[in-house]
Amino acid sequence: MGLFILRRLGVMILTALCLTFIVFFLTNLYPNLEKLAKTQGNQRMSDEAVTSYLGKNGYLQPLPVKYGQWLGVLPGHTFTDDEGKITGRCIKRGMEPADAPTFCGILQGDWGQSTVFKADVGEIVSTRLGLTGWLMLFVMLLMVPSALIVGVLAGMREGSKLDRSLSTFSIASTATPEYVSGVIFITLFASSAGVKWFKGTATSAADDITFENFFLPVLTIALYGMGYIARMTRASMTEVMTAQYIRTARLKGVSFPNIVMKHALRNALIAPFTVIMLQFPWLLNGVVIVETLFNYKGFGWTLVQAAGNNDIELLLACSVVAVFVVLITQLISDIGYVFLNPRIRIA
Amino acid sequence: MEPLSWTGSLSVLNPIYLALWAAFGIAVIAQIVLSFVSPSAEMQGSALAAKKTPGEMAGTASRYLFLGIIALTLIYLIGGILIPGIENKGIVGAISARFLPVWIALVVTFALSITFKRKLGLYGKLFDSFVGMIGFAIVMFWVFTGVFSAMDLIVTHDPLSQVSGMKNKSPGEPLAGAEAGEYAFYLLGGDNLARDVFSRMVSGSWVVIQIAPLATLFAFMVGITLGLPAAYYGGKLDTFLSFLANLILAFPVILLFYLLVTPEIVATGLPSYMASVLFLFPIIFLVVLFNSRFYTQPSKQKVYVGGILIVGLLLYFSLISQDRTPLNFWPDALDLFDIPGGVLVVFVSVVFVNSPTVFRIVRGIALDIKTRDYVAAGQTRGEGPWYIMLWEILPNARGPLIVDFCLRIGYTTILLGTLGFFGLGLPPESPDWGSTINDGRRLLSIYPHPALAPAIALMSLVLGLNLLADGLREESLKD
């Protein structure tokens, strides 16, 4: 088990390195850098001005060197202008060049500066992640129980009317992406055409979460993920309900609710656990769409801002977070599966 | 002119229609609740139970009510076609009348398919499943809509032209300053640039119908060409390819789109290079497929492989060589077509995002089938590895793959919508559903209709594909 986790951690770090390098490569292509220079300076910069801006900020060094600096394994870039003033990657504003550390990358805990928000990337990402954490928490609280209930109810009597209705509902919910259900919900519950029960934006939820401003975004994300979990639960439940031990229990005269609650449920919930864990990366996608639609300034919104403005260091931090969310949930789902299902062993 | 009402002269039926829906809802709920209260028929042995339980009665009621709803809906639609005068048709009727070519095509398709369903293999079996038929009907509805709208049949106005005075108008608004020969109404209203929402929704279906199935097919070619050898040979190749697939899958899709589809990246030509790699796979797949089949018959082998290579490479070079990109080397005389700006980029990124998942599915199925006896028999007979992969393993994996193909077209549609929603790839005035939703969402709480029409269209298409996949799965399991 220990070896398995170690090996998975190794693969995880390798994947994260590869992914950040790809992001690094794509964001450092010259047209992207040119755009960055022009948004930082002005739109009508001459080509020479662009080159001198990029050179001054160290963007024109070879790619592996820049990547090494970002990681913190190579000394940070410094630049001495004509008057002998030294600026550099590791020299913060108001800091003497002599006091600045030589290395400043993510290994030293320095995530760099965001060019869009003009603030420390680590700070931005952590506050935004906190906001998204609330969103995720409520989504999970709504999505997981209702999906499991729908799945179990549908799966306990295969082919019944209840099963048909609930299965249709879960298919419909998987067929409705967030930007569609969000639009429909806002129209129905937050516009002049429908009833005004909720608010169409969740901007105010950043300071104060209320039912009025937070329910629609939560429902929008939860609905899309719910159908899939419910279908998996249904499949696993129908399989369990046809098992030999359920038939034995039935023949012995155990009542139907008792069979479902005491005999079937626990075994039927093993498979959905994996699905729920693997649903996290999907939620991340939903979060980006919903935060943009409802203007909730969390992690997904930040990612869109960073990507739209080619904010290299913020984008890298976002992708590191995203990658770790994906890989850690995979790891947890593998380990959890072993604990839940004693028949499976990892050598 | 007065704005159109929703149902025109058939409005008398509206209370009945609403009542039917309410009664249907009550009957379904009653049936579900009663199934908890009274023990179900299967436990008692329904053959012996002569008297109907309340649950069964509710079931019968709900069935008849549902039939009633369908009948009334048909009356609305057919009435819209038959009733003369657009004011009497109402919005629903007028839309139904515009869709007349689609209805005819649908009826013909269904009549032909049901008549010959026993001769049509898996496709014919689809018509045994109610769910599958509904799904197929919805999907074909949008396919025909797309095709006919490309032939200028259904749209009422040009989806890009703006008419002054029609900005954000509600559905059924008469066209300001309509001239003779013009369609006199904006059936589903105008958007914030005073364009016709109905025409944009209809033309948007053509964008989806063009890109989604083809992109999914390409993703399948890539996934199959890489997934089969990964499973069959295993070892280092498998480890490497799986690592690559997981790498791409670990990217949040939207981040990937933002990195690949921005104008700056397009200017570097990166999508063109990716296209030149990804579009090679269908050719490789087909060449290997026929080469392994006719390896022992050199005369046929030369004809098939040569033919595929000539046609395939011609298409390939016409496809990847585009004006205004770094890859523009192919002589214009041989350049069969040029793909409009943005579409190629969208296409490539969608294929790129989809292929790793297909790879994983194909690899999983192939790993299972590889251990079967008939594969071992083939190996003993001395069949080549590619023959075994493509002609022994692949045909036996077709069931799950076909089902997944349908689901994946739906997913691709969602991805295309996502791209449009973030304003990536396609030009901003493009009528595709995602871009239109993106346009409409800013004024959503005041004027919801411009975003609502494409949203419902997209949802129904994806729902249709999901139902179709469900029906196919059911029918293929019956074998």
PDB file of N, CA and C in Angstrom, chain B residues 167-228:
ATOM      1  N   LYS B 167     -34.817  45.562 -31.997  1.00  0.00           N
ATOM      2  CA  LYS B 167     -33.888  45.184 -30.937  1.00  0.00           C
ATOM      3  C   LYS B 167     -34.644  44.660 -29.716  1.00  0.00           C
ATOM      4  N   ASN B 168     -34.289  43.484 -29.254  1.00  0.00           N
ATOM      5  CA  ASN B 168     -34.845  42.888 -28.031  1.00  0.00           C
ATOM      6  C   ASN B 168     -36.366  42.766 -28.052  1.00  0.00           C
ATOM      7  N   LYS B 169     -36.961  42.700 -29.243  1.00  0.00           N
ATOM      8  CA  LYS B 169     -38.414  42.587 -29.300  1.00  0.00           C
ATOM      9  C   LYS B 169     -38.845  41.193 -28.856  1.00  0.00           C
ATOM     10  N   SER B 170     -40.042  41.115 -28.272  1.00  0.00           N
ATOM     11  CA  SER B 170     -40.480  39.817 -27.759  1.00  0.00           C
ATOM     12  C   SER B 170     -41.030  38.952 -28.890  1.00  0.00           C
ATOM     13  N   PRO B 171     -41.197  37.670 -28.655  1.00  0.00           N
ATOM     14  CA  PRO B 171     -41.606  36.725 -29.711  1.00  0.00           C
ATOM     15  C   PRO B 171     -42.917  37.135 -30.379  1.00  0.00           C
ATOM     16  N   GLY B 172     -42.990  36.931 -31.677  1.00  0.00           N
ATOM     17  CA  GLY B 172     -44.212  37.198 -32.417  1.00  0.00           C
ATOM     18  C   GLY B 172     -44.346  38.626 -32.887  1.00  0.00           C
ATOM     19  N   GLU B 173     -43.279  39.412 -32.749  1.00  0.00           N
ATOM     20  CA  GLU B 173     -43.334  40.827 -33.100  1.00  0.00           C
ATOM     21  C   GLU B 173     -43.353  40.988 -34.627  1.00  0.00           C
ATOM     22  N   PRO B 174     -44.269  41.816 -35.153  1.00  0.00           N
ATOM     23  CA  PRO B 174     -44.242  42.047 -36.609  1.00  0.00           C
ATOM     24  C   PRO B 174     -43.007  42.836 -37.011  1.00  0.00           C
ATOM     25  N   LEU B 175     -42.496  42.528 -38.174  1.00  0.00           N
ATOM     26  CA  LEU B 175     -41.269  43.140 -38.649  1.00  0.00           C
ATOM     27  C   LEU B 175     -41.509  44.618 -38.931  1.00  0.00           C
ATOM     28  N   ALA B 176     -40.633  45.483 -38.394  1.00  0.00           N
ATOM     29  CA  ALA B 176     -40.798  46.914 -38.635  1.00  0.00           C
ATOM     30  C   ALA B 176     -40.431  47.208 -40.084  1.00  0.00           C
ATOM     31  N   GLY B 177     -41.341  47.854 -40.779  1.00  0.00           N
ATOM     32  CA  GLY B 177     -41.095  48.236 -42.163  1.00  0.00           C
ATOM     33  C   GLY B 177     -40.871  47.049 -43.082  1.00  0.00           C
ATOM     34  N   ALA B 178     -41.726  46.039 -42.941  1.00  0.00           N
ATOM     35  CA  ALA B 178     -41.570  44.849 -43.773  1.00  0.00           C
ATOM     36  C   ALA B 178     -41.945  45.162 -45.212  1.00  0.00           C
ATOM     37  N   GLU B 179     -41.118  44.649 -46.146  1.00  0.00           N
ATOM     38  CA  GLU B 179     -41.457  44.843 -47.555  1.00  0.00           C
ATOM     39  C   GLU B 179     -42.133  43.585 -48.060  1.00  0.00           C
ATOM     40  N   ALA B 180     -42.737  43.701 -49.228  1.00  0.00           N
ATOM     41  CA  ALA B 180     -43.422  42.543 -49.805  1.00  0.00           C
ATOM     42  C   ALA B 180     -42.401  41.447 -50.080  1.00  0.00           C
ATOM     43  N   GLY B 181     -42.781  40.213 -49.799  1.00  0.00           N
ATOM     44  CA  GLY B 181     -41.863  39.101 -50.029  1.00  0.00           C
ATOM     45  C   GLY B 181     -41.029  38.766 -48.811  1.00  0.00           C
ATOM     46  N   GLU B 182     -40.968  39.682 -47.857  1.00  0.00           N
ATOM     47  CA  GLU B 182     -40.251  39.365 -46.628  1.00  0.00           C
ATOM     48  C   GLU B 182     -41.196  38.686 -45.661  1.00  0.00           C
ATOM     49  N   TYR B 183     -40.633  37.836 -44.789  1.00  0.00           N
ATOM     50  CA  TYR B 183     -41.450  37.224 -43.754  1.00  0.00           C
ATOM     51  C   TYR B 183     -41.795  38.312 -42.751  1.00  0.00           C
ATOM     52  N   ALA B 184     -43.091  38.473 -42.437  1.00  0.00           N
ATOM     53  CA  ALA B 184     -43.532  39.692 -41.767  1.00  0.00           C
ATOM     54  C   ALA B 184     -43.357  39.675 -40.255  1.00  0.00           C
ATOM     55  N   PHE B 185     -42.826  38.579 -39.695  1.00  0.00           N
ATOM     56  CA  PHE B 185     -42.735  38.502 -38.238  1.00  0.00           C
ATOM     57  C   PHE B 185     -41.356  38.014 -37.795  1.00  0.00           C
ATOM     58  N   TYR B 186     -40.960  38.437 -36.594  1.00  0.00           N
ATOM     59  CA  TYR B 186     -39.847  37.789 -35.900  1.00  0.00           C
ATOM     60  C   TYR B 186     -40.485  36.743 -34.991  1.00  0.00           C
ATOM     61  N   LEU B 187     -40.458  35.490 -35.414  1.00  0.00           N
ATOM     62  CA  LEU B 187     -41.253  34.477 -34.712  1.00  0.00           C
ATOM     63  C   LEU B 187     -40.850  34.335 -33.254  1.00  0.00           C
ATOM     64  N   LEU B 188     -39.534  34.317 -32.995  1.00  0.00           N
ATOM     65  CA  LEU B 188     -39.102  34.182 -31.599  1.00  0.00           C
ATOM     66  C   LEU B 188     -38.470  35.480 -31.109  1.00  0.00           C
ATOM     67  N   GLY B 189     -38.826  36.595 -31.724  1.00  0.00           N
ATOM     68  CA  GLY B 189     -38.326  37.872 -31.258  1.00  0.00           C
ATOM     69  C   GLY B 189     -36.976  38.243 -31.842  1.00  0.00           C
ATOM     70  N   GLY B 190     -36.456  39.370 -31.381  1.00  0.00           N
ATOM     71  CA  GLY B 190     -35.157  39.830 -31.859  1.00  0.00           C
ATOM     72  C   GLY B 190     -34.154  39.826 -30.733  1.00  0.00           C
ATOM     73  N   ASP B 191     -32.852  39.717 -31.066  1.00  0.00           N
ATOM     74  CA  ASP B 191     -31.843  39.723 -30.005  1.00  0.00           C
ATOM     75  C   ASP B 191     -31.313  41.152 -29.828  1.00  0.00           C
ATOM     76  N   ASN B 192     -30.242  41.291 -29.033  1.00  0.00           N
ATOM     77  CA  ASN B 192     -29.816  42.646 -28.697  1.00  0.00           C
ATOM     78  C   ASN B 192     -29.137  43.363 -29.861  1.00  0.00           C
ATOM     79  N   LEU B 193     -28.926  42.674 -30.981  1.00  0.00           N
ATOM     80  CA  LEU B 193     -28.460  43.352 -32.185  1.00  0.00           C
ATOM     81  C   LEU B 193     -29.549  43.343 -33.249  1.00  0.00           C
ATOM     82  N   ALA B 194     -30.796  43.118 -32.814  1.00  0.00           N
ATOM     83  CA  ALA B 194     -31.958  43.189 -33.708  1.00  0.00           C
ATOM     84  C   ALA B 194     -31.910  42.137 -34.816  1.00  0.00           C
ATOM     85  N   ARG B 195     -31.361  40.968 -34.499  1.00  0.00           N
ATOM     86  CA  ARG B 195     -31.394  39.867 -35.466  1.00  0.00           C
ATOM     87  C   ARG B 195     -32.497  38.892 -35.066  1.00  0.00           C
ATOM     88  N   ASP B 196     -32.947  38.088 -36.024  1.00  0.00           N
ATOM     89  CA  ASP B 196     -34.066  37.189 -35.770  1.00  0.00           C
ATOM     90  C   ASP B 196     -33.603  35.975 -34.973  1.00  0.00           C
ATOM     91  N   VAL B 197     -34.160  35.792 -33.788  1.00  0.00           N
ATOM     92  CA  VAL B 197     -33.726  34.701 -32.908  1.00  0.00           C
ATOM     93  C   VAL B 197     -34.043  33.339 -33.527  1.00  0.00           C
ATOM     94  N   PHE B 198     -35.231  33.230 -34.144  1.00  0.00           N
ATOM     95  CA  PHE B 198     -35.630  31.954 -34.731  1.00  0.00           C
ATOM     96  C   PHE B 198     -34.648  31.526 -35.830  1.00  0.00           C
ATOM     97  N   SER B 199     -34.337  32.444 -36.733  1.00  0.00           N
ATOM     98  CA  SER B 199     -33.431  32.086 -37.828  1.00  0.00           C
ATOM     99  C   SER B 199     -32.047  31.740 -37.310  1.00  0.00           C
ATOM    100  N   ARG B 200     -31.614  32.451 -36.275  1.00  0.00           N
ATOM    101  CA  ARG B 200     -30.293  32.157 -35.721  1.00  0.00           C
ATOM    102  C   ARG B 200     -30.269  30.777 -35.078  1.00  0.00           C
ATOM    103  N   MET B 201     -31.343  30.435 -34.394  1.00  0.00           N
ATOM    104  CA  MET B 201     -31.389  29.120 -33.760  1.00  0.00           C
ATOM    105  C   MET B 201     -31.345  28.024 -34.824  1.00  0.00           C
ATOM    106  N   VAL B 202     -32.131  28.236 -35.902  1.00  0.00           N
ATOM    107  CA  VAL B 202     -32.180  27.215 -36.950  1.00  0.00           C
ATOM    108  C   VAL B 202     -30.821  27.102 -37.660  1.00  0.00           C
ATOM    109  N   SER B 203     -30.200  28.239 -37.977  1.00  0.00           N
ATOM    110  CA  SER B 203     -28.902  28.148 -38.657  1.00  0.00           C
ATOM    111  C   SER B 203     -27.840  27.601 -37.722  1.00  0.00           C
ATOM    112  N   GLY B 204     -28.009  27.829 -36.409  1.00  0.00           N
ATOM    113  CA  GLY B 204     -27.046  27.304 -35.456  1.00  0.00           C
ATOM    114  C   GLY B 204     -26.979  25.789 -35.496  1.00  0.00           C
ATOM    115  N   SER B 205     -28.112  25.151 -35.811  1.00  0.00           N
ATOM    116  CA  SER B 205     -28.102  23.693 -35.845  1.00  0.00           C
ATOM    117  C   SER B 205     -27.165  23.193 -36.946  1.00  0.00           C
ATOM    118  N   TRP B 206     -27.032  23.949 -38.022  1.00  0.00           N
ATOM    119  CA  TRP B 206     -26.156  23.502 -39.114  1.00  0.00           C
ATOM    120  C   TRP B 206     -24.699  23.484 -38.660  1.00  0.00           C
ATOM    121  N   VAL B 207     -24.306  24.480 -37.856  1.00  0.00           N
ATOM    122  CA  VAL B 207     -22.932  24.498 -37.346  1.00  0.00           C
ATOM    123  C   VAL B 207     -22.660  23.232 -36.538  1.00  0.00           C
ATOM    124  N   VAL B 208     -23.607  22.896 -35.657  1.00  0.00           N
ATOM    125  CA  VAL B 208     -23.424  21.726 -34.804  1.00  0.00           C
ATOM    126  C   VAL B 208     -23.412  20.445 -35.637  1.00  0.00           C
ATOM    127  N   ILE B 209     -24.389  20.338 -36.559  1.00  0.00           N
ATOM    128  CA  ILE B 209     -24.502  19.109 -37.347  1.00  0.00           C
ATOM    129  C   ILE B 209     -23.259  18.908 -38.211  1.00  0.00           C
ATOM    130  N   GLN B 210     -22.651  20.002 -38.646  1.00  0.00           N
ATOM    131  CA  GLN B 210     -21.425  19.877 -39.440  1.00  0.00           C
ATOM    132  C   GLN B 210     -20.261  19.394 -38.599  1.00  0.00           C
ATOM    133  N   ILE B 211     -20.087  20.004 -37.425  1.00  0.00           N
ATOM    134  CA  ILE B 211     -18.848  19.766 -36.671  1.00  0.00           C
ATOM    135  C   ILE B 211     -18.938  18.551 -35.769  1.00  0.00           C
ATOM    136  N   ALA B 212     -20.025  18.453 -34.970  1.00  0.00           N
ATOM    137  CA  ALA B 212     -20.031  17.467 -33.880  1.00  0.00           C
ATOM    138  C   ALA B 212     -19.841  16.013 -34.334  1.00  0.00           C
ATOM    139  N   PRO B 213     -20.633  15.484 -35.288  1.00  0.00           N
ATOM    140  CA  PRO B 213     -20.442  14.073 -35.627  1.00  0.00           C
ATOM    141  C   PRO B 213     -19.077  13.795 -36.245  1.00  0.00           C
ATOM    142  N   LEU B 214     -18.637  14.718 -37.096  1.00  0.00           N
ATOM    143  CA  LEU B 214     -17.357  14.502 -37.771  1.00  0.00           C
ATOM    144  C   LEU B 214     -16.200  14.551 -36.769  1.00  0.00           C
ATOM    145  N   ALA B 215     -16.270  15.520 -35.856  1.00  0.00           N
ATOM    146  CA  ALA B 215     -15.205  15.632 -34.858  1.00  0.00           C
ATOM    147  C   ALA B 215     -15.183  14.385 -33.987  1.00  0.00           C
ATOM    148  N   THR B 216     -16.365  13.880 -33.630  1.00  0.00           N
ATOM    149  CA  THR B 216     -16.422  12.669 -32.816  1.00  0.00           C
ATOM    150  C   THR B 216     -15.836  11.497 -33.584  1.00  0.00           C
ATOM    151  N   LEU B 217     -16.159  11.416 -34.881  1.00  0.00           N
ATOM    152  CA  LEU B 217     -15.629  10.334 -35.704  1.00  0.00           C
ATOM    153  C   LEU B 217     -14.099  10.384 -35.733  1.00  0.00           C
ATOM    154  N   PHE B 218     -13.558  11.575 -35.907  1.00  0.00           N
ATOM    155  CA  PHE B 218     -12.098  11.719 -35.926  1.00  0.00           C
ATOM    156  C   PHE B 218     -11.515  11.307 -34.583  1.00  0.00           C
ATOM    157  N   ALA B 219     -12.173  11.743 -33.494  1.00  0.00           N
ATOM    158  CA  ALA B 219     -11.673  11.368 -32.172  1.00  0.00           C
ATOM    159  C   ALA B 219     -11.679   9.854 -32.024  1.00  0.00           C
ATOM    160  N   PHE B 220     -12.692   9.202 -32.577  1.00  0.00           N
ATOM    161  CA  PHE B 220     -12.746   7.739 -32.501  1.00  0.00           C
ATOM    162  C   PHE B 220     -11.621   7.104 -33.295  1.00  0.00           C
ATOM    163  N   MET B 221     -11.346   7.653 -34.483  1.00  0.00           N
ATOM    164  CA  MET B 221     -10.237   7.118 -35.289  1.00  0.00           C
ATOM    165  C   MET B 221      -8.931   7.214 -34.512  1.00  0.00           C
ATOM    166  N   VAL B 222      -8.697   8.387 -33.902  1.00  0.00           N
ATOM    167  CA  VAL B 222      -7.462   8.560 -33.139  1.00  0.00           C
ATOM    168  C   VAL B 222      -7.447   7.586 -31.966  1.00  0.00           C
ATOM    169  N   GLY B 223      -8.558   7.543 -31.235  1.00  0.00           N
ATOM    170  CA  GLY B 223      -8.617   6.685 -30.055  1.00  0.00           C
ATOM    171  C   GLY B 223      -8.439   5.219 -30.394  1.00  0.00           C
ATOM    172  N   ILE B 224      -9.058   4.783 -31.489  1.00  0.00           N
ATOM    173  CA  ILE B 224      -8.957   3.368 -31.872  1.00  0.00           C
ATOM    174  C   ILE B 224      -7.554   3.042 -32.359  1.00  0.00           C
ATOM    175  N   THR B 225      -7.000   3.906 -33.221  1.00  0.00           N
ATOM    176  CA  THR B 225      -5.675   3.634 -33.775  1.00  0.00           C
ATOM    177  C   THR B 225      -4.620   3.559 -32.681  1.00  0.00           C
ATOM    178  N   LEU B 226      -4.792   4.320 -31.597  1.00  0.00           N
ATOM    179  CA  LEU B 226      -3.801   4.268 -30.523  1.00  0.00           C
ATOM    180  C   LEU B 226      -4.193   3.287 -29.422  1.00  0.00           C
ATOM    181  N   GLY B 227      -5.497   3.153 -29.181  1.00  0.00           N
ATOM    182  CA  GLY B 227      -5.942   2.331 -28.064  1.00  0.00           C
ATOM    183  C   GLY B 227      -5.749   0.838 -28.301  1.00  0.00           C
ATOM    184  N   LEU B 228      -6.014   0.389 -29.542  1.00  0.00           N
ATOM    185  CA  LEU B 228      -5.872  -1.047 -29.824  1.00  0.00           C
ATOM    186  C   LEU B 228      -4.441  -1.540 -29.611  1.00  0.00           C
TER     187      LEU B 228
END
